[in-house]
Coordinates of C-alpha atoms and ligand atoms in Angstrom, one line a residue:
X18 CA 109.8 130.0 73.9
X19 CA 110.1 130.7 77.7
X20 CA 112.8 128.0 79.4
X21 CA 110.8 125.6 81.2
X22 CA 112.9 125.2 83.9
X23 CA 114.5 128.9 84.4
X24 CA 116.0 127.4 87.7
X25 CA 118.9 125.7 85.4
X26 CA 120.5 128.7 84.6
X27 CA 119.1 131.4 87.1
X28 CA 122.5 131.4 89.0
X29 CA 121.0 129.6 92.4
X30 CA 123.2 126.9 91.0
X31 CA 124.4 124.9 94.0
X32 CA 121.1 124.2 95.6
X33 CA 119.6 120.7 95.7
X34 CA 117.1 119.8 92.9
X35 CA 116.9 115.8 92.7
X36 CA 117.8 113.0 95.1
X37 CA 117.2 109.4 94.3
X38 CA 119.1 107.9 98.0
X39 CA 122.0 108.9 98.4
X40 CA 122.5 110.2 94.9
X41 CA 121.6 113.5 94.3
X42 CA 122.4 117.1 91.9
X43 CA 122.5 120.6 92.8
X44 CA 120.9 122.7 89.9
X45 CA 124.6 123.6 88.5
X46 CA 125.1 119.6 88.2
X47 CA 121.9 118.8 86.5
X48 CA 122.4 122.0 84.1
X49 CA 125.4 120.7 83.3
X50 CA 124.4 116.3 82.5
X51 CA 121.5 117.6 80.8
X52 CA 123.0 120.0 78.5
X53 CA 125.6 117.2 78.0
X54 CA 123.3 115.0 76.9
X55 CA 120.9 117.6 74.9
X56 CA 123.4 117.9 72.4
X57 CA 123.3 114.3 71.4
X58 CA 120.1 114.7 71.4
X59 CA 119.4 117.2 69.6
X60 CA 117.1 117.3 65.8
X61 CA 115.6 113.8 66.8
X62 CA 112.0 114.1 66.9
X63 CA 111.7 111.8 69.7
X64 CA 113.4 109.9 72.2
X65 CA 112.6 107.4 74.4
X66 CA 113.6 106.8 78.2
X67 CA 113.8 103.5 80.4
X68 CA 111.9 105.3 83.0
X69 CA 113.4 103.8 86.3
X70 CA 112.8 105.6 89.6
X71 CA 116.3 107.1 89.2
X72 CA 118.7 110.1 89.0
X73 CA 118.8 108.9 84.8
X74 CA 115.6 109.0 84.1
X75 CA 115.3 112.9 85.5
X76 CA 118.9 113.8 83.8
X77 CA 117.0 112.1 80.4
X78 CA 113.9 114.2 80.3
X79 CA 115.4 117.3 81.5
X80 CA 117.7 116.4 78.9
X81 CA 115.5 116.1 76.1
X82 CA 113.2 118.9 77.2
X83 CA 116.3 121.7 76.8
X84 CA 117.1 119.9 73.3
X85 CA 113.7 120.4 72.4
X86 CA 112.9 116.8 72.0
X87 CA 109.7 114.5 72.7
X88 CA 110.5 112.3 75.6
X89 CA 108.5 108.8 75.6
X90 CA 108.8 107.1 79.1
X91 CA 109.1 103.5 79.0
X92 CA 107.6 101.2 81.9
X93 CA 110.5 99.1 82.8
X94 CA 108.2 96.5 84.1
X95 CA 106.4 96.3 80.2
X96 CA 105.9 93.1 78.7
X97 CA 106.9 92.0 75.3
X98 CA 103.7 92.9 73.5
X99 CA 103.2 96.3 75.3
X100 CA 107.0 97.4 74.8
X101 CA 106.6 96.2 71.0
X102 CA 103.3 98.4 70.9
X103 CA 104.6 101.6 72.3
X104 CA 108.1 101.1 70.1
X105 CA 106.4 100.5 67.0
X106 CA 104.1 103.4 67.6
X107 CA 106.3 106.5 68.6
X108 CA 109.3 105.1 66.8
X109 CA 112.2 107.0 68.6
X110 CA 115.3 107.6 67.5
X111 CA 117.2 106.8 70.6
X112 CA 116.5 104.8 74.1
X113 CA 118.1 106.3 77.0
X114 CA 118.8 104.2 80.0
X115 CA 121.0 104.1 82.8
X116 CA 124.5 102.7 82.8
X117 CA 123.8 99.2 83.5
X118 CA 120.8 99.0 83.4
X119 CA 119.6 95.4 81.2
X120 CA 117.3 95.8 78.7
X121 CA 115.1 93.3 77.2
X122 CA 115.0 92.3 73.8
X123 CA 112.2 94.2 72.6
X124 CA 114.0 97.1 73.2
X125 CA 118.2 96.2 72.1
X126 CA 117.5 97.1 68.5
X127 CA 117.0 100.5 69.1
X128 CA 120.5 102.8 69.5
X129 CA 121.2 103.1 73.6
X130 CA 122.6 105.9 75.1
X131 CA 123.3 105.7 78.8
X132 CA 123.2 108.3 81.0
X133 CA 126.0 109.9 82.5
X134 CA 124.5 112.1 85.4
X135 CA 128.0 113.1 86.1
X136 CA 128.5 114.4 82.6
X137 CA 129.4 118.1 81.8
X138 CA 128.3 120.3 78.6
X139 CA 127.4 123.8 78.1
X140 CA 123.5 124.7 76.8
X141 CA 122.9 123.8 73.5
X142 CA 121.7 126.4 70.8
X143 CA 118.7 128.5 71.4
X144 CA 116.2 125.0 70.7
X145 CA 113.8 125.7 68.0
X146 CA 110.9 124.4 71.0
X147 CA 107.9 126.4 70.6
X148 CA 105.2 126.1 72.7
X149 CA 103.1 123.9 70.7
X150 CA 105.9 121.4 69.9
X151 CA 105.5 118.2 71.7
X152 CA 107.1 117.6 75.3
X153 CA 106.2 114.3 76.3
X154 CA 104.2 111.5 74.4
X155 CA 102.7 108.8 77.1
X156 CA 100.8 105.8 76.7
X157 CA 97.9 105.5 78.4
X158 CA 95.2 102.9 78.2
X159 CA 91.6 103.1 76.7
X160 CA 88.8 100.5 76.9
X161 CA 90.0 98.3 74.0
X162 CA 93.2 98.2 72.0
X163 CA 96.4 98.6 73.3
X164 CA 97.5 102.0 74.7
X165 CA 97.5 105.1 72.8
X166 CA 100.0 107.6 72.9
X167 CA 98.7 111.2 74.5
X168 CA 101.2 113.8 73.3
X169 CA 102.2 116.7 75.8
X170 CA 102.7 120.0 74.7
X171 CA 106.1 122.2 75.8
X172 CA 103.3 124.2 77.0
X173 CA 100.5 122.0 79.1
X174 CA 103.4 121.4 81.4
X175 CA 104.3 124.9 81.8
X176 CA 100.8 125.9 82.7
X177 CA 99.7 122.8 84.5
X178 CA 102.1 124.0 87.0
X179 CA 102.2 127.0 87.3
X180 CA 98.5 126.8 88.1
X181 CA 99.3 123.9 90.8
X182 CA 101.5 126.6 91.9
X183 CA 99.2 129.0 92.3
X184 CA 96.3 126.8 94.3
X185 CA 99.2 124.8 96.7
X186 CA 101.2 127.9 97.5
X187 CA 104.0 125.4 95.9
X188 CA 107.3 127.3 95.5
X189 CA 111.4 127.4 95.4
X190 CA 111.3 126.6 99.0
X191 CA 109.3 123.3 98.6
X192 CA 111.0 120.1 99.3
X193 CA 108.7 117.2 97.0
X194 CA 108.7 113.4 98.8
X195 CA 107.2 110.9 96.8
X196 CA 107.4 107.2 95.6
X197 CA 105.3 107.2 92.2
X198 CA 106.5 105.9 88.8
X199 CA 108.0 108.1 86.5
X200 CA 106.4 106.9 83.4
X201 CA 103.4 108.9 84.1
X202 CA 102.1 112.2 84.5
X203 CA 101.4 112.0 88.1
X204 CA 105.4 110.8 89.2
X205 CA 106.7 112.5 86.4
X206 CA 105.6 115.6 85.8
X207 CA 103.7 117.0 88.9
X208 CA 106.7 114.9 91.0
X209 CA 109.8 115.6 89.2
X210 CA 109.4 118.2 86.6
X211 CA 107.6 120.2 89.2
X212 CA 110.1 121.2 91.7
X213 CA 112.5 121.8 88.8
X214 CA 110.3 124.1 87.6
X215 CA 109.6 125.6 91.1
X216 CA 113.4 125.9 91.9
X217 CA 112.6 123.5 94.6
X218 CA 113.6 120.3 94.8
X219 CA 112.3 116.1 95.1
X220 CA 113.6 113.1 96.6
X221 CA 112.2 110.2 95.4
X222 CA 112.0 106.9 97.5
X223 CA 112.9 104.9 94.9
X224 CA 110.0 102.8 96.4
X225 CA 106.9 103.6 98.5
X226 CA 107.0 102.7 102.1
X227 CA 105.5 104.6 104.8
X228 CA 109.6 104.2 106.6
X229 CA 111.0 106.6 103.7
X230 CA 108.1 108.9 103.8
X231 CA 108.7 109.3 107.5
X232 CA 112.4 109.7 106.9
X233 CA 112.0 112.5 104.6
X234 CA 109.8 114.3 106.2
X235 CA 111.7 114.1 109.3
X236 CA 114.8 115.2 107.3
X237 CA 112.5 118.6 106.4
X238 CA 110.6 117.4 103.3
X239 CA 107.5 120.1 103.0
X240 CA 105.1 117.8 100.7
X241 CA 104.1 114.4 99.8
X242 CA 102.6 113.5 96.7
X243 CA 101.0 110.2 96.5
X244 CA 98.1 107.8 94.5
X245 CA 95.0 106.8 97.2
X246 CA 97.0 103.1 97.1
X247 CA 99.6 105.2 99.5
X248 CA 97.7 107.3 101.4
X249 CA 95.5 103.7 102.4
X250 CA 98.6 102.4 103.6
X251 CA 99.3 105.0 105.4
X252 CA 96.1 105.2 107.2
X253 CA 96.1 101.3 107.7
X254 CA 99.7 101.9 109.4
X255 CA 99.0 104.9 111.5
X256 CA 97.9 103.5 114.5
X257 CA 100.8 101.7 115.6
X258 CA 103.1 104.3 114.0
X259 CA 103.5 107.8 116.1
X260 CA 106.9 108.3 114.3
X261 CA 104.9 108.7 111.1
X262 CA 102.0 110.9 112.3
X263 CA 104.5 113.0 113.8
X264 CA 106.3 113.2 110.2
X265 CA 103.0 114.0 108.3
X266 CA 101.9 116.4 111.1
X267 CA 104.7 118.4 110.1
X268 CA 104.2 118.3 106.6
X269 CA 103.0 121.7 104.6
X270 CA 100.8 119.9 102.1
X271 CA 99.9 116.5 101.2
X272 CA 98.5 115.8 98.4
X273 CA 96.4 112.9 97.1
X274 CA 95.7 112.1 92.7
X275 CA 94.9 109.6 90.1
X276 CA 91.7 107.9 91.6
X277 CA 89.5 108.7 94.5
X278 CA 90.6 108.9 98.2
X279 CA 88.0 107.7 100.4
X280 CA 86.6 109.5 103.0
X281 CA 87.1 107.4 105.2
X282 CA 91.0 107.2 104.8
X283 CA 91.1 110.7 104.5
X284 CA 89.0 110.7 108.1
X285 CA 92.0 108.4 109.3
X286 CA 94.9 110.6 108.7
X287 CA 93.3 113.7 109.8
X288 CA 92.6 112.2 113.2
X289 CA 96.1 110.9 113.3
X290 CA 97.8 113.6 112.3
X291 CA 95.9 117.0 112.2
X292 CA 96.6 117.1 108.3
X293 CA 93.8 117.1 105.6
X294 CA 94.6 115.2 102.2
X295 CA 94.1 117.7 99.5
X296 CA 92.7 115.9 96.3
X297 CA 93.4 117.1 92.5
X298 CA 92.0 115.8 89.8
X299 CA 93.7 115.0 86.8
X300 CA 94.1 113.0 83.5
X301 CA 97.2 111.9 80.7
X302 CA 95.2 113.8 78.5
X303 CA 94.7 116.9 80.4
X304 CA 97.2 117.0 83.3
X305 CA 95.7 118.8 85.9
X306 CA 92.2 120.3 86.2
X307 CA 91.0 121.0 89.3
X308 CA 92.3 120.8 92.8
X309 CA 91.4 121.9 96.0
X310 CA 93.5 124.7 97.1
X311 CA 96.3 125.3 99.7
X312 CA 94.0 128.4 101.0
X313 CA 90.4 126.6 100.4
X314 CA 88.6 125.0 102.4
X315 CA 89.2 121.0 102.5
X316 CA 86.8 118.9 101.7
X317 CA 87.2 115.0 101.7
X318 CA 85.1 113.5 99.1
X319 CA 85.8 116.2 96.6
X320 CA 88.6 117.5 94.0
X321 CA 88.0 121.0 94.1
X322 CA 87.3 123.9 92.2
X323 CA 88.9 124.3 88.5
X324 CA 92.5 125.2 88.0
X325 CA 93.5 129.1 86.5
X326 CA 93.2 128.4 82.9
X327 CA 91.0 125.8 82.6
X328 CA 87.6 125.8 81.7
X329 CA 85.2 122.8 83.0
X330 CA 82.0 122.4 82.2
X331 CA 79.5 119.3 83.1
X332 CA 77.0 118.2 80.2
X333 CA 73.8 115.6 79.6
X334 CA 74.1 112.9 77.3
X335 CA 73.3 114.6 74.4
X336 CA 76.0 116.8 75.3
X337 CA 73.6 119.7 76.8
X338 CA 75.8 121.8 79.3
X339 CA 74.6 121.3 82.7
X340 CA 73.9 124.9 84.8
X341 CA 73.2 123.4 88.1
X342 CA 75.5 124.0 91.3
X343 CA 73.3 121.6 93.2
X344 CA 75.4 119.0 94.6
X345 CA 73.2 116.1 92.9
X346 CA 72.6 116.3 88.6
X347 CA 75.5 114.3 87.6
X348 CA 77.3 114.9 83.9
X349 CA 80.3 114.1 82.1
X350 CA 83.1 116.6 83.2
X351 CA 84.2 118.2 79.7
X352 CA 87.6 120.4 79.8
X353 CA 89.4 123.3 77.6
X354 CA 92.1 124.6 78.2
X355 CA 96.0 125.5 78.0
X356 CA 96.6 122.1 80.1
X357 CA 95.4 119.7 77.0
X358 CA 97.3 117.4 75.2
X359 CA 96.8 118.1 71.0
X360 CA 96.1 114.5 70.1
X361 CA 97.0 110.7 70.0
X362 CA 100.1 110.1 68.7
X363 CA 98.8 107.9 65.1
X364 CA 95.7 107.9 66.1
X365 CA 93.3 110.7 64.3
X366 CA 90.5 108.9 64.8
X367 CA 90.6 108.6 68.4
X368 CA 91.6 112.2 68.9
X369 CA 88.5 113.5 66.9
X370 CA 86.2 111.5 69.0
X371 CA 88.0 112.6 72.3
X372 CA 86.9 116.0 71.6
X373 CA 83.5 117.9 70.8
X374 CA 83.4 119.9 67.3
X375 CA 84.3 123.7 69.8
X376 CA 87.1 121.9 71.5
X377 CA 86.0 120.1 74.6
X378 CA 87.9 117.1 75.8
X379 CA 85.4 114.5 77.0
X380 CA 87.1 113.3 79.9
X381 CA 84.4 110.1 80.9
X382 CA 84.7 110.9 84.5
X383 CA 80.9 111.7 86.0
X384 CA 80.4 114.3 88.3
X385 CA 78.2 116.8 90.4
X386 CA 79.2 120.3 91.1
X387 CA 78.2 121.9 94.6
X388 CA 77.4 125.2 95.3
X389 CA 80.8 126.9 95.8
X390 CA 81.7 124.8 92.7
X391 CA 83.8 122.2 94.5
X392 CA 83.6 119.4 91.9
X393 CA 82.4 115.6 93.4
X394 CA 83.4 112.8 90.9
X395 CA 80.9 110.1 91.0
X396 CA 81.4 107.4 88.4
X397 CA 83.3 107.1 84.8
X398 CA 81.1 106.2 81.7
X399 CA 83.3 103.5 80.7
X400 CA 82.9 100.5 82.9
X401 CA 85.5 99.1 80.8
X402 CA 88.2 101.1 82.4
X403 CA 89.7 100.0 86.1
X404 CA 92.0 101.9 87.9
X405 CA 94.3 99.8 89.8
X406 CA 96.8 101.3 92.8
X407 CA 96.0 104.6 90.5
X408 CA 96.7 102.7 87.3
X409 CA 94.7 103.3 84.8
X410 CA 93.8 100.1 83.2
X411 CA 91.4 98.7 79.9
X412 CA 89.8 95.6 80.2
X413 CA 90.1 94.9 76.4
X414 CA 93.8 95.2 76.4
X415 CA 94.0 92.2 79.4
X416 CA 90.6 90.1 77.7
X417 CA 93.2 89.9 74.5
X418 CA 96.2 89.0 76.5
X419 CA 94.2 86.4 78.5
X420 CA 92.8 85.0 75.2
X421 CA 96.3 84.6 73.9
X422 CA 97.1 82.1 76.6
X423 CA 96.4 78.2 75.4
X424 CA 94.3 77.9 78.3
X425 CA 91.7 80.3 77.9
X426 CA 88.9 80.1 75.5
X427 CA 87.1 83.0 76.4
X428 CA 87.6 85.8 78.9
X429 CA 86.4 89.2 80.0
X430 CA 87.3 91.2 82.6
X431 CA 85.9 93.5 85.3
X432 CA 87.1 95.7 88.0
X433 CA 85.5 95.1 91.6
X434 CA 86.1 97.3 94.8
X435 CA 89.1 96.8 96.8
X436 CA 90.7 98.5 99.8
X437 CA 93.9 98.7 99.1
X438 CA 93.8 99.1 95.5
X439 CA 90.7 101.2 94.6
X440 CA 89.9 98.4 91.7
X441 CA 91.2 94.9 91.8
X442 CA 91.5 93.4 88.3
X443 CA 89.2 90.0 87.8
X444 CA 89.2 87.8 85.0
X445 CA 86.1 85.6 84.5
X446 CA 87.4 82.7 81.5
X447 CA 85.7 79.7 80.1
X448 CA 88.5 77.1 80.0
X449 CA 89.8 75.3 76.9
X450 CA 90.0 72.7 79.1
X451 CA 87.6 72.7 82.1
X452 CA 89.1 69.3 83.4
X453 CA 92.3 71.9 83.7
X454 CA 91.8 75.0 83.9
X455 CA 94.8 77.2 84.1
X456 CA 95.7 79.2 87.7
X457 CA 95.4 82.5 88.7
X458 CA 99.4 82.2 89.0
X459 CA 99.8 81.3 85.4
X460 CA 97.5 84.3 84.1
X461 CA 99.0 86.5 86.5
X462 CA 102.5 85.7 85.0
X463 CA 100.9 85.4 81.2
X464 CA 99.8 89.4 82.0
X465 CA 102.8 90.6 83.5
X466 CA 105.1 89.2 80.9
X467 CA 102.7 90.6 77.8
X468 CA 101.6 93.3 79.6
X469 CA 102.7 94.9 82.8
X470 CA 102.6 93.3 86.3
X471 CA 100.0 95.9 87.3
X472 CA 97.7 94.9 84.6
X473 CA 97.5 91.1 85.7
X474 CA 94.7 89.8 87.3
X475 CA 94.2 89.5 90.9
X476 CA 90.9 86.9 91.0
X477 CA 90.1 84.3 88.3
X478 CA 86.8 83.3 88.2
X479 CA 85.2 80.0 85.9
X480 CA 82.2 79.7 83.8
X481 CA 81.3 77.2 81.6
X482 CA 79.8 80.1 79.7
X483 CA 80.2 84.0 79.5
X484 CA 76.5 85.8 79.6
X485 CA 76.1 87.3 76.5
X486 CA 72.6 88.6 75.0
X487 CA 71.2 88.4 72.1
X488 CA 73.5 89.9 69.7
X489 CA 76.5 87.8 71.3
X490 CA 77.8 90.8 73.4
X491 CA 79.2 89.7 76.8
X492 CA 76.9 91.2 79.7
X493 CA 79.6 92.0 82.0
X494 CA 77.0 93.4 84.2
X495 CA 75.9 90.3 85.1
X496 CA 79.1 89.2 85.7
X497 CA 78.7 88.7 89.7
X498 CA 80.6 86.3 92.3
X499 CA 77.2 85.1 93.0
Ligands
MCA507 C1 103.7 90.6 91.6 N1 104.7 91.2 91.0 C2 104.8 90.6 89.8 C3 103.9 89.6 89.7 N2 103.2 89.6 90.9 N3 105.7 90.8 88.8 C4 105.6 90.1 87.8 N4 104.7 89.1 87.6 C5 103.8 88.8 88.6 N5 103.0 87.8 88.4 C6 105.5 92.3 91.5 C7 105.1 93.7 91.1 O1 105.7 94.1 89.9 C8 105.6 94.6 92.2 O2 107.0 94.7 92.1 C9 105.4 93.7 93.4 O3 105.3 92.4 93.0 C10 104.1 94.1 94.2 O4 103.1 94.4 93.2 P1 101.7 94.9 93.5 O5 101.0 94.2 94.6 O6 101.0 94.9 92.2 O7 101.7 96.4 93.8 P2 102.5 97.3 94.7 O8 103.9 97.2 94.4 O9 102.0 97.0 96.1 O10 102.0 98.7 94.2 C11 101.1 99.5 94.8 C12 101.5 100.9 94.3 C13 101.5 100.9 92.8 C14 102.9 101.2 94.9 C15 100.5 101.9 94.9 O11 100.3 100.5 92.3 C16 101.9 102.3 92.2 O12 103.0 102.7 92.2 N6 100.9 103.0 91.7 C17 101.1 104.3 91.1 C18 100.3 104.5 89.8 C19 100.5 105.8 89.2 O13 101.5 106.5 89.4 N7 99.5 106.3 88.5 C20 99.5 107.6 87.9 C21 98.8 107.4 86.6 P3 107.8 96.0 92.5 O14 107.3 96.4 93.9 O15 109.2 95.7 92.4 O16 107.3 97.0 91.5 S1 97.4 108.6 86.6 C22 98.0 110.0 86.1 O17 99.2 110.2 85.9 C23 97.0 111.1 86.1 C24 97.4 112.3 85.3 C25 96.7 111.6 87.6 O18 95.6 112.1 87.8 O19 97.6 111.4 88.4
AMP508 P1 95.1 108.4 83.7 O1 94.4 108.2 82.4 O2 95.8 107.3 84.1 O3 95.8 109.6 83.5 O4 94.0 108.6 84.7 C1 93.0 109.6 84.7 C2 91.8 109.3 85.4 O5 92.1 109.1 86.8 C3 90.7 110.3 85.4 O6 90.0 110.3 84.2 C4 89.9 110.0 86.6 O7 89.0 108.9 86.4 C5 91.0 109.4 87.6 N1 91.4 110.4 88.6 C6 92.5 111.2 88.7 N2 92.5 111.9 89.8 C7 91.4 111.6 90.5 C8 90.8 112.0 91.7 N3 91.4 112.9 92.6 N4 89.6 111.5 92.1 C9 89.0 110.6 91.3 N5 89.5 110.2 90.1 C10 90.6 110.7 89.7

């Protein structure tokens, strides 16, 4: 198997590769903690990492990646339940976390090892990786249940990108700014493992803010990664900020992912700064499948053509391919390729149904092609799935949290439009207790404890009743304000 990250050994050893703050690694520095660590972990099957936006959690992955072991981020922010979930469902060996980092209690069973990012060891042995052996396992949610575990091949990274490479012109010279989370794809993969696998390198902001975007850029970051969450607040600050149009003006590429930009943000920052957003498209599942190019033409509203290696095909219904480039018949986007995950982790059952008997993923996301092939998402078949500040979120996984609290007797949940967010989370309950019905406040904090705080609920809504029909399902359709 190919190194994934030839950069660590290629001999350009003292240039930059991560920076958290003020704490960063050369190449020669992270070569050397990684390897350190590698050998500790080495023969485990998988490990899991505390995934805080921090030098550890990079050191960890790159770590387990060179020992040839799964990695399983952890949201630091998880809840109880969800922590329990994931834990009892990958069962790792180990849970890497940073020195000092406090853990809760769902997780102190498990053996720690912190990270020393100042560590030094030599490679371990030739890992027995091959291409097919897993890379990464991440939870991500579906419509019901809690989340499932999509398992990342050693080689869907690889070729996810080195095909982004290919269509953003992304190389070695590339200096990455971003603020996303790194226990998903988007921060994790595109935003860390990327530059290391371009030679290039990232500095993360620890946080989002429009103050450390301009920063970086200022301080010759070439590219911004970001959700549509970001890019809103960026628009929204604009205006009154010259200092950042002038840092984004000078930018190479900026790049927008996990949930529609509108057009009319995407309108914003071009006026202010003479930049166009460039959109991919992307899923856990898949990683990347298409993406407007560096040397394409920009087109706001759209995510682009498909990626080198994958194949994308739009289908009816009954599962009829679609042959129109005509801007307007609308199908489910269906994807093959190198970029695929092989299956949820425990979970044969899901995985069969994810994909069509020749090998398709059915990815749920509606779409139109144009002409040229440029793809136009429209709509997602599961109205049972919100996406949240680029979260992808399942209203049965919050409808069973909600129902666990005293208060509630019945709930369901819906997503409904919201600026900043995309999709605002709403939960419509019928009280146990209508004389007292619990607060948005106590839900919120009922969610974020079980949960994650990005799965509470933003809006709580009262009925003495939920619509259902006839056969007792909930009509969530009629499930209005009004
Ligand atoms: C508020 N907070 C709470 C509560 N209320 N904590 C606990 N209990 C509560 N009741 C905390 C939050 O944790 C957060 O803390 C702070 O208050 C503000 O929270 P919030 O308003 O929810 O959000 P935000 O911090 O303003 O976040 C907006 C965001 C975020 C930065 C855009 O949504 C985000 O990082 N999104 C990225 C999602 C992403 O990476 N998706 C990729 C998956 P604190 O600020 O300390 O956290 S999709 C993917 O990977 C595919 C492949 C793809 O295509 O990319
Ligand atoms: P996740 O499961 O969290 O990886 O999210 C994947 C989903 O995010 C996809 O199925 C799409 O619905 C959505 N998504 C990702 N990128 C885009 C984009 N550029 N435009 C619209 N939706 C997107």
């Amino acid at each position: 198997m190919s190194s994934l990250f030839p950069a660590l050994t290629d001999g350009r050893t003292d240039r930059p590769a991560l920076r958290f703050g003020d704490r960063c690694l050369t190449y020669a520095e992270l070569a050397a903690a990684a390897d350190a660590l590698a050998h500790r972990l080495a023969g485990q099957a998988r490990v899991a990492v505390w995934a805080t936006p921090a030098l550890e959690t990079a050191v960890a992955v790159v770590a387990a990646l060179r020992a040839g072991v799964a990695a399983v981020p952890l949201n630091p922010k998880s809840g109880e339940k969800e922590l329990g979930h994931i834990l009892a469902d990958s069962a790792p060996a180990l849970l890497l976390a940073a020195p000092g980092d406090e853990l809760p209690s769902a997780v102190r069973d498990l053996p720690r090892v912190d990270v020393d990012v100042r560590a030094t060891g030599s490679a371990p042995e030739a890992p027995e990786a091959s291409d097919d052996d897993p890379a990464l396992v991440v939870y991500t949610s579906g419509t019901t249940g809690p989340p499932k575990g999509a398992v990342i091949p050693r080689r869907a990274v690889a070729t996810t990108l080195d095909a982004l490479a290919d269509a953003w012109q992304w190389t070695g010279d590339d200096v990455l700014v971003h603020g996303l989370p790194l226990f998903h794809v988007h921060g994790l993969v595109l935003g860390i493992l990327g530059p290391l696998r371009r030679g290039g390198s990232v500095r993360h902001l620890g946080r989002f803010s429009t103050e450390g975007v301009t920063r970086e850029l200022d301080a010759g970051a070439t590219m911004l990664f970001g959700v549509p969450t970001m890019y809103h607040r960026i628009a929204e600050t604009l205006p009154g900020d010259p200092a950042l149009a002038k840092a984004l003006s000078r930018a190479r590429l900026l790049v927008s992912g996990s949930a529609a930009l509108p057009v009319h943000d995407h309108e914003r920052i071009t006026s202010a700064t003479g930049q166009r957003v460039i959109e991919r498209y992307g899923m856990t599942e898949t990683l990347m499948n298409t993406s407007v190019r560096a040397d394409g033409e920009p087109r706001p509203g759209t995510v682009g053509v498909p990626l080198p290696g994958v194949e994308l095909r739009l289908v009816e219904e009954d599962g009829t391919p679609i042959t129109a480039y005509d801007g307007e018949t609308v199908g489910e986007i269906q994807v093959r390729g190198p970029n695929l995950f092989t299956g949820y982790l425990n979970r044969p059952d899901a995985t069969a149904t994810a994909f069509t008997a020749d090998g398709w993923f059915r990815t749920g996301d509606m779409a139109v092609r144009d002409l040229d092939g440029y793809v136009r998402i429209v709509g997602r078949k599961a109205t049972d799935l919100i996406k949240s500040g680029g979260y992808k979120i399942g209203a049965g996984e919050i409808e069973n949290a909600l129902l666990e609290h005293p208060g509630v007797r019945e709930a369901a949940v819906t997503g409904e439009p919201d600026p900043d967010l995309g999709e605002r989370i709403v939960a419509w309950i019928v009280p146990a207790d209508p004389a007292s019905p619990p607060t948005v406040k106590e839900l919120a904090d009922h969610v974020a404890s079980r949960l994650a705080p990005h799965k509470r609920p933003r809006v709580v809504h009262h009925l003495a009743a939920l619509p259902r029909n006839d056969m007792g399902k909930i009509m969530k359709r009629a499930l209005t304000r009004d």
